[in-house]
mmCIF file with all atom_site columns, C-alpha atoms in Angstrom:
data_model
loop_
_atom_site.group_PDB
_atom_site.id
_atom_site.type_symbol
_atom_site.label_atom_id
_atom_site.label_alt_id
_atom_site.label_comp_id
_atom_site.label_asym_id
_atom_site.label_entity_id
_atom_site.label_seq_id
_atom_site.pdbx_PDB_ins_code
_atom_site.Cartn_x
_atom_site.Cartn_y
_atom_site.Cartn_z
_atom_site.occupancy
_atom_site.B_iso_or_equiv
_atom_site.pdbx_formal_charge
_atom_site.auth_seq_id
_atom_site.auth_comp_id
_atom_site.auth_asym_id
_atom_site.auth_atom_id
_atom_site.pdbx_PDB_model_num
ATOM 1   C CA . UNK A 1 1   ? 160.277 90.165  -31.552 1.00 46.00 ? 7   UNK A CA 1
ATOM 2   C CA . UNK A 1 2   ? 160.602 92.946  -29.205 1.00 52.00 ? 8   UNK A CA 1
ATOM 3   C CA . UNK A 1 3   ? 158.649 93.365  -26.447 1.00 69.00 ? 9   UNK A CA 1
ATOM 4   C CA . UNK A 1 4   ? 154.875 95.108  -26.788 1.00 68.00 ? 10  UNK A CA 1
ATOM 5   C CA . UNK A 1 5   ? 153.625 97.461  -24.271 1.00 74.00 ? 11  UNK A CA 1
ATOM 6   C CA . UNK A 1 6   ? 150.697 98.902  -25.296 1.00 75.00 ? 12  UNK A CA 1
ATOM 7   C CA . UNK A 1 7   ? 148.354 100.540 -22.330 1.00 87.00 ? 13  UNK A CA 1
ATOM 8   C CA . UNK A 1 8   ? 144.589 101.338 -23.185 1.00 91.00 ? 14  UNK A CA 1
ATOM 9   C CA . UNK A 1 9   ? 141.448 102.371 -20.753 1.00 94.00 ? 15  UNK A CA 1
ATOM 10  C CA . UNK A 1 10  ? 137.840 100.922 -20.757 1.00 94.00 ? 16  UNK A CA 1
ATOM 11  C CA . UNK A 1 11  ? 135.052 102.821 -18.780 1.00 95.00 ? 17  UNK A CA 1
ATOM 12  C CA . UNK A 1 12  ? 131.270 101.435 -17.740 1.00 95.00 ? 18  UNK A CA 1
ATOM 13  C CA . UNK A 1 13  ? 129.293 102.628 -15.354 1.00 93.00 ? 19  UNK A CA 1
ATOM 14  C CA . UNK A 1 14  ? 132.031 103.869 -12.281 1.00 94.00 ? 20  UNK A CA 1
ATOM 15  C CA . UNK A 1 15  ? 134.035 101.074 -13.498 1.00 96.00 ? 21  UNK A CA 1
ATOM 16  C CA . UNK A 1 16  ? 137.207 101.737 -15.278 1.00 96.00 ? 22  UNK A CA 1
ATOM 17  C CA . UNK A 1 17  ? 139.709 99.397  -16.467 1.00 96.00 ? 23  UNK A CA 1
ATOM 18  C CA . UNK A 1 18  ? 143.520 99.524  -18.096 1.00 96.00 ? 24  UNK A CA 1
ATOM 19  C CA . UNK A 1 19  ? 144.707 96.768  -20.040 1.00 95.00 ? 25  UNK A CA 1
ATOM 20  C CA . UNK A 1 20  ? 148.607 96.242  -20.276 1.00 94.00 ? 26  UNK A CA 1
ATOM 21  C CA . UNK A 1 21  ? 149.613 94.237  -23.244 1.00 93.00 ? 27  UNK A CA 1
ATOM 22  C CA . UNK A 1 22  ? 152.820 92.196  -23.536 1.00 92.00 ? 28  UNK A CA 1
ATOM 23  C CA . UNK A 1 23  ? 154.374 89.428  -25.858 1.00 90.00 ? 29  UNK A CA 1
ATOM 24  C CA . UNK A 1 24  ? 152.859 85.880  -24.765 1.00 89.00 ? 30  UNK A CA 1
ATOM 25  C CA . UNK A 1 25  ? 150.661 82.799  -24.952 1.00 90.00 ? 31  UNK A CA 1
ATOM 26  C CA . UNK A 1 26  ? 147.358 84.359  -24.533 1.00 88.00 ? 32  UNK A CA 1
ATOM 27  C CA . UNK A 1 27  ? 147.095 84.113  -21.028 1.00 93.00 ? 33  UNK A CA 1
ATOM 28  C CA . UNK A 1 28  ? 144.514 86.660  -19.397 1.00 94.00 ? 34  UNK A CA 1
ATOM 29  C CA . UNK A 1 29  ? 145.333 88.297  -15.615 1.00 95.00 ? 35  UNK A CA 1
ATOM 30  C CA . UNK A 1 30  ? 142.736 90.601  -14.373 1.00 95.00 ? 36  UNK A CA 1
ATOM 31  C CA . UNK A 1 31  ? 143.841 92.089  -11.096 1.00 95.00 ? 37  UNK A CA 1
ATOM 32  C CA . UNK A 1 32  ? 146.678 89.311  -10.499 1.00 95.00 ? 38  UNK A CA 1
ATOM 33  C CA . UNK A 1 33  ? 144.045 86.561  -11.038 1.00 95.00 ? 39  UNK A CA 1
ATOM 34  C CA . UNK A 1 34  ? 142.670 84.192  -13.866 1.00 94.00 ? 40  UNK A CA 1
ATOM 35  C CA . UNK A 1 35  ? 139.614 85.441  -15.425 1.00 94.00 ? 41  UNK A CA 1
ATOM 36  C CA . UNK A 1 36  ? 137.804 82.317  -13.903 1.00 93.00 ? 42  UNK A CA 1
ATOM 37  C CA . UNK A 1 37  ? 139.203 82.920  -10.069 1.00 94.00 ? 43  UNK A CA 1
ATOM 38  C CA . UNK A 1 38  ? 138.018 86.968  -10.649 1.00 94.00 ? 44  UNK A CA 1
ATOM 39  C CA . UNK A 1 39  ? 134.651 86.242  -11.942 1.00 93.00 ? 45  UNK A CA 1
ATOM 40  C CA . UNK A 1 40  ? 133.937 82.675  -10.444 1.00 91.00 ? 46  UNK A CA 1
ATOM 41  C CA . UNK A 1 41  ? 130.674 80.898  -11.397 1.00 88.00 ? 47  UNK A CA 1
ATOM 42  C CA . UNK A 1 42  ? 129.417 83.829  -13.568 1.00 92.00 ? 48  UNK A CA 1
ATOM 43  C CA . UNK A 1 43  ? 129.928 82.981  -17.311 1.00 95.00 ? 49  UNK A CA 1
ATOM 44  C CA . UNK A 1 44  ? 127.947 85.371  -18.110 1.00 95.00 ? 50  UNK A CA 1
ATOM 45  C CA . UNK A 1 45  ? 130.056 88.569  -16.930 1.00 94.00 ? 51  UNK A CA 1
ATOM 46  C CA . UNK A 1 46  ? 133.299 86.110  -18.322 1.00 94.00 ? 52  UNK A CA 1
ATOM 47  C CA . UNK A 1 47  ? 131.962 85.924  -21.608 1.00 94.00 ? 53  UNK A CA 1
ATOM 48  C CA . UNK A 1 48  ? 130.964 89.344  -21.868 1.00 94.00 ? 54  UNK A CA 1
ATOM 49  C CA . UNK A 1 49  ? 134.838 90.263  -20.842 1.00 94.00 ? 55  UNK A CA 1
ATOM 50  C CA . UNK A 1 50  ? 136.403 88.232  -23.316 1.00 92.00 ? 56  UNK A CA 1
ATOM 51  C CA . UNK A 1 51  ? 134.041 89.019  -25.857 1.00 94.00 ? 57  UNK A CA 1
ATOM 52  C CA . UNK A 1 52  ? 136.657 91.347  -28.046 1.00 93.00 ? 58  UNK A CA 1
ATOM 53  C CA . UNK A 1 53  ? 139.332 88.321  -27.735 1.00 91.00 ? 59  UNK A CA 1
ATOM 54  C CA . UNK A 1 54  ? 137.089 86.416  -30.278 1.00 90.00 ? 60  UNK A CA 1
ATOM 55  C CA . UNK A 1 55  ? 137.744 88.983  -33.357 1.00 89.00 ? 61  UNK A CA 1
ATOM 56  C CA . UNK A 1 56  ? 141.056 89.077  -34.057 1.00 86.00 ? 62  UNK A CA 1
ATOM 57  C CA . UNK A 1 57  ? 143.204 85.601  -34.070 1.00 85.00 ? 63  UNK A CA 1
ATOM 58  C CA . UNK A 1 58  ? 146.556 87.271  -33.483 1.00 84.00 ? 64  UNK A CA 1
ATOM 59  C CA . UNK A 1 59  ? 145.455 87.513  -29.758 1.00 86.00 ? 65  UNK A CA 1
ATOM 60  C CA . UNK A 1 60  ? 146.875 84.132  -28.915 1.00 89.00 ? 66  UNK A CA 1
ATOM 61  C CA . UNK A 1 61  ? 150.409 85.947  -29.874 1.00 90.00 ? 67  UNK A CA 1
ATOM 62  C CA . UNK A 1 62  ? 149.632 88.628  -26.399 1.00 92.00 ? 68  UNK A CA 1
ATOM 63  C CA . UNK A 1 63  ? 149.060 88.023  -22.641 1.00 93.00 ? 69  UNK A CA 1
ATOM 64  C CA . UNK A 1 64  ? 146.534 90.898  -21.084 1.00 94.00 ? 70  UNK A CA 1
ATOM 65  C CA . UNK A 1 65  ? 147.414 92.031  -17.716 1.00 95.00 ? 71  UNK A CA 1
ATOM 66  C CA . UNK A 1 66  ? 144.008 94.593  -16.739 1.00 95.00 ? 72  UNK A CA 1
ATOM 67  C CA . UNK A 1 67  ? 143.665 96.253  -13.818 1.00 95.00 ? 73  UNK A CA 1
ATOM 68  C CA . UNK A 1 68  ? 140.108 97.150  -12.766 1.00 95.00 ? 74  UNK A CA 1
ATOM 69  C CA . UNK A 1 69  ? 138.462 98.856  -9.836  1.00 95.00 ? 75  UNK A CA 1
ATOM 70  C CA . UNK A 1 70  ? 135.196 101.047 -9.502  1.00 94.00 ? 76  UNK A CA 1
ATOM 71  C CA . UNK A 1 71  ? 131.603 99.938  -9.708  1.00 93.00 ? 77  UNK A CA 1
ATOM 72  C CA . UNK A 1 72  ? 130.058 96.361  -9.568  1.00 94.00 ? 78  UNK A CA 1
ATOM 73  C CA . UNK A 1 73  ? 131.204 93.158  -10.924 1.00 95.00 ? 79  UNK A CA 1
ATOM 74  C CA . UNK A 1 74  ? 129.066 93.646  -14.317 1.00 94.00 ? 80  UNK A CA 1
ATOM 75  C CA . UNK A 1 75  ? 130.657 97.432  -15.019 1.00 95.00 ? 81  UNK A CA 1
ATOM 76  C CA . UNK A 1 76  ? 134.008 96.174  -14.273 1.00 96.00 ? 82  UNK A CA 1
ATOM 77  C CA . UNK A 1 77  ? 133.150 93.438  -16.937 1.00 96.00 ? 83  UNK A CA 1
ATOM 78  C CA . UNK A 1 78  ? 131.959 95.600  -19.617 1.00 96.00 ? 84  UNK A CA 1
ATOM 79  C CA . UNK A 1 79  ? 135.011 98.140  -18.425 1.00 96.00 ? 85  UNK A CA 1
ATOM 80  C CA . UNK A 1 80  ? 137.171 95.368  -19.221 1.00 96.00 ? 86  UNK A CA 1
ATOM 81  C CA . UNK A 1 81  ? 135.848 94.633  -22.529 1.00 95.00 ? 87  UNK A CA 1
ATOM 82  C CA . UNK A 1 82  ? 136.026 98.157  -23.829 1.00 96.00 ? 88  UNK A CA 1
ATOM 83  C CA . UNK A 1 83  ? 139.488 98.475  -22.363 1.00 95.00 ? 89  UNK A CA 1
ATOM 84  C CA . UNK A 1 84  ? 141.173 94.925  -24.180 1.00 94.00 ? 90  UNK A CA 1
ATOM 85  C CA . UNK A 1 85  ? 138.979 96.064  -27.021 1.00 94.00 ? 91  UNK A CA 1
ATOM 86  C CA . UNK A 1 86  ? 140.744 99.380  -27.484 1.00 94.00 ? 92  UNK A CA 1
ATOM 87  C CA . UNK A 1 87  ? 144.017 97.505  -27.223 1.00 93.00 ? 93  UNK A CA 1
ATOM 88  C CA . UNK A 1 88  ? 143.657 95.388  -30.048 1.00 92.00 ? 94  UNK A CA 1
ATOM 89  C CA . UNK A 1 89  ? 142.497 98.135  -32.194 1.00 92.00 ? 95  UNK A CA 1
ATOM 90  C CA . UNK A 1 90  ? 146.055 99.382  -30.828 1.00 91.00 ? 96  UNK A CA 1
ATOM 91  C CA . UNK A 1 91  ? 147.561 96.391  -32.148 1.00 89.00 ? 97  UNK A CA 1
ATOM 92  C CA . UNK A 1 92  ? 145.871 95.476  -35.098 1.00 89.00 ? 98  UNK A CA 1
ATOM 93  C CA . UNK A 1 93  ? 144.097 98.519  -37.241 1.00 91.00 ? 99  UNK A CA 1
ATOM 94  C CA . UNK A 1 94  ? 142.573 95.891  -39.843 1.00 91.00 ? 100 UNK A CA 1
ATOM 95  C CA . UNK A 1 95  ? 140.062 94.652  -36.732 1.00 91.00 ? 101 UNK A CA 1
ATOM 96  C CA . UNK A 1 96  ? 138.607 97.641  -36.181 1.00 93.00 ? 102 UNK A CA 1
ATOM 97  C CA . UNK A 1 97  ? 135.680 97.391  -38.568 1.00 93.00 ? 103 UNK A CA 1
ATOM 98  C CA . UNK A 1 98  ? 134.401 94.156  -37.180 1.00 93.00 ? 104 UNK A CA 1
ATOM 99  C CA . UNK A 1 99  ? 135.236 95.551  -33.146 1.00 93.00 ? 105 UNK A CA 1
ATOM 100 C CA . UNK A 1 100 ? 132.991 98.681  -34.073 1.00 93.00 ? 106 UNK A CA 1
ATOM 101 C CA . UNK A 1 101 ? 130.609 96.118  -36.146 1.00 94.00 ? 107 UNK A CA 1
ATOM 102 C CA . UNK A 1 102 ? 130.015 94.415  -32.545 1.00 93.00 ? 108 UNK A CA 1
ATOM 103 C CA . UNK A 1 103 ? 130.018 97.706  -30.837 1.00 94.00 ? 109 UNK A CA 1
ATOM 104 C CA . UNK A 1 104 ? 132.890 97.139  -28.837 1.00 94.00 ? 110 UNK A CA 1
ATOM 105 C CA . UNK A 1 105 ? 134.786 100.337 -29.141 1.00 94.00 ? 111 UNK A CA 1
ATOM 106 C CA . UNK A 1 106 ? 131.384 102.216 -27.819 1.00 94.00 ? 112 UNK A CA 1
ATOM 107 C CA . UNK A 1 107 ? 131.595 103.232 -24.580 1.00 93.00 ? 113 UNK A CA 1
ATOM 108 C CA . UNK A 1 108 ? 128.456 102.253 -22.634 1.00 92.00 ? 114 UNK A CA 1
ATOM 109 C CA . UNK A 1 109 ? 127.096 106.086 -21.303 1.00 93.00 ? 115 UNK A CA 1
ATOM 110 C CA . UNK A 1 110 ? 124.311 104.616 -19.539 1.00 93.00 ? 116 UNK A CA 1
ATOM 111 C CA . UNK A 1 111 ? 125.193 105.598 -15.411 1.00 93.00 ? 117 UNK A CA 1
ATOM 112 C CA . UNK A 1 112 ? 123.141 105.745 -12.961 1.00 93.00 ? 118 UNK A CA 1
ATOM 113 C CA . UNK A 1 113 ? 120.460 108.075 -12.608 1.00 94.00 ? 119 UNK A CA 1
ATOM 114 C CA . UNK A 1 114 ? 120.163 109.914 -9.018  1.00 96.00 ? 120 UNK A CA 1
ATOM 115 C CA . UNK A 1 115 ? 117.953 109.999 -6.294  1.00 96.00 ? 121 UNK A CA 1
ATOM 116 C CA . UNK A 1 116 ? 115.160 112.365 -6.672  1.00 96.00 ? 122 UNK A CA 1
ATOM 117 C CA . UNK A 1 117 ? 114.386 114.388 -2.962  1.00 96.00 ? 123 UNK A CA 1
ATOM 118 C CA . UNK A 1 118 ? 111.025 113.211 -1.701  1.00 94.00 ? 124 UNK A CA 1
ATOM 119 C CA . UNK A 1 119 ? 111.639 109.870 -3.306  1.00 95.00 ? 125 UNK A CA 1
ATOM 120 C CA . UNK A 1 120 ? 112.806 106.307 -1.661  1.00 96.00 ? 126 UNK A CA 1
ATOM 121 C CA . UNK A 1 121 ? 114.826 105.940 -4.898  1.00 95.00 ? 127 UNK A CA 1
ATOM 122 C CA . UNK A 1 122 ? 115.076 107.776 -8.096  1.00 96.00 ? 128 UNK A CA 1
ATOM 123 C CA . UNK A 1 123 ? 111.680 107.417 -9.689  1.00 96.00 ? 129 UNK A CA 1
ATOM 124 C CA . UNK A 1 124 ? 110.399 104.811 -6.865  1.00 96.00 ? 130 UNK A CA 1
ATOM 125 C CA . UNK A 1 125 ? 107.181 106.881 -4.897  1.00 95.00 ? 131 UNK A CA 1
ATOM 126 C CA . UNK A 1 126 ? 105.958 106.194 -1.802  1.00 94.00 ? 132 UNK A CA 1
ATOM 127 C CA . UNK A 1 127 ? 103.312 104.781 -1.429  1.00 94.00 ? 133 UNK A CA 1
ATOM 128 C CA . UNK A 1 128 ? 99.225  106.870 -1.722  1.00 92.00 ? 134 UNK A CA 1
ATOM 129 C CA . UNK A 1 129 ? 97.544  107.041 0.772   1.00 93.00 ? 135 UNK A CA 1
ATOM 130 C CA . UNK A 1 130 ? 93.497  108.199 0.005   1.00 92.00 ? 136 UNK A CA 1
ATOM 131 C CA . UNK A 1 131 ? 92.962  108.422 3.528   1.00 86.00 ? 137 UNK A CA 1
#
């Protein structure tokens, strides 16, 4: 079996992440660390990651390198999962009903809105004052 190198982007928020894929075990690097050592105590964020590995079984046949920077820890983790979930649509075309059945291969458009002038945040007032 020849060696697989497929190379696929993710995007949430100002996070963006791009997912390297290579003939393996299944093993998962994300910024040369284990997915527990990058995201620590939050399952959460981790599940919500790896959430496109649970589709497709041939996954176990692929090790993920992704490299992520931008944004906070949960738009790098929804980056991520748009980014492996684009790759396995790269490697398998049969999965990508049930990937777009979970909404997977959607990219999140929701950013952050701006700060209004006059305002302490973007629709936060100060507060009135009668008197």
């Amino acid at each position: 079996m020849s060696n697989v190198s497929y190379l696929s982007a993710g995007r949430r928020k100002n996070a963006i992440a791009r997912t390297r894929v290579a003939n393996g075990n299944g093993k998962i690097i994300i910024n040369n660390k284990t997915v527990d050592e990058y995201f620590g105590g939050l399952e959460r964020l981790k599940k919500t990651a790896l959430k496109p590995l649970g589709i497709w079984e041939g996954v176990k046949n692929y090790d993920f390198f992704v490299n992520v920077n931008g944004g906070g820890v949960s738009g790098q983790a929804g980056a991520i999962s748009h980014s492996i979930a684009r790759t396995i649509l790269e490697l398998n075309e049969a999965s990508k009903a049930a990937l777009k059945k979970e909404g997977l291969l959607t990219r999140d458009s929701r950013m952050v809105e701006r700060k209004k002038p006059g305002r302490p945040k973007a629709r936060k007032r100060f507060q009135f004052s009668k008197r």
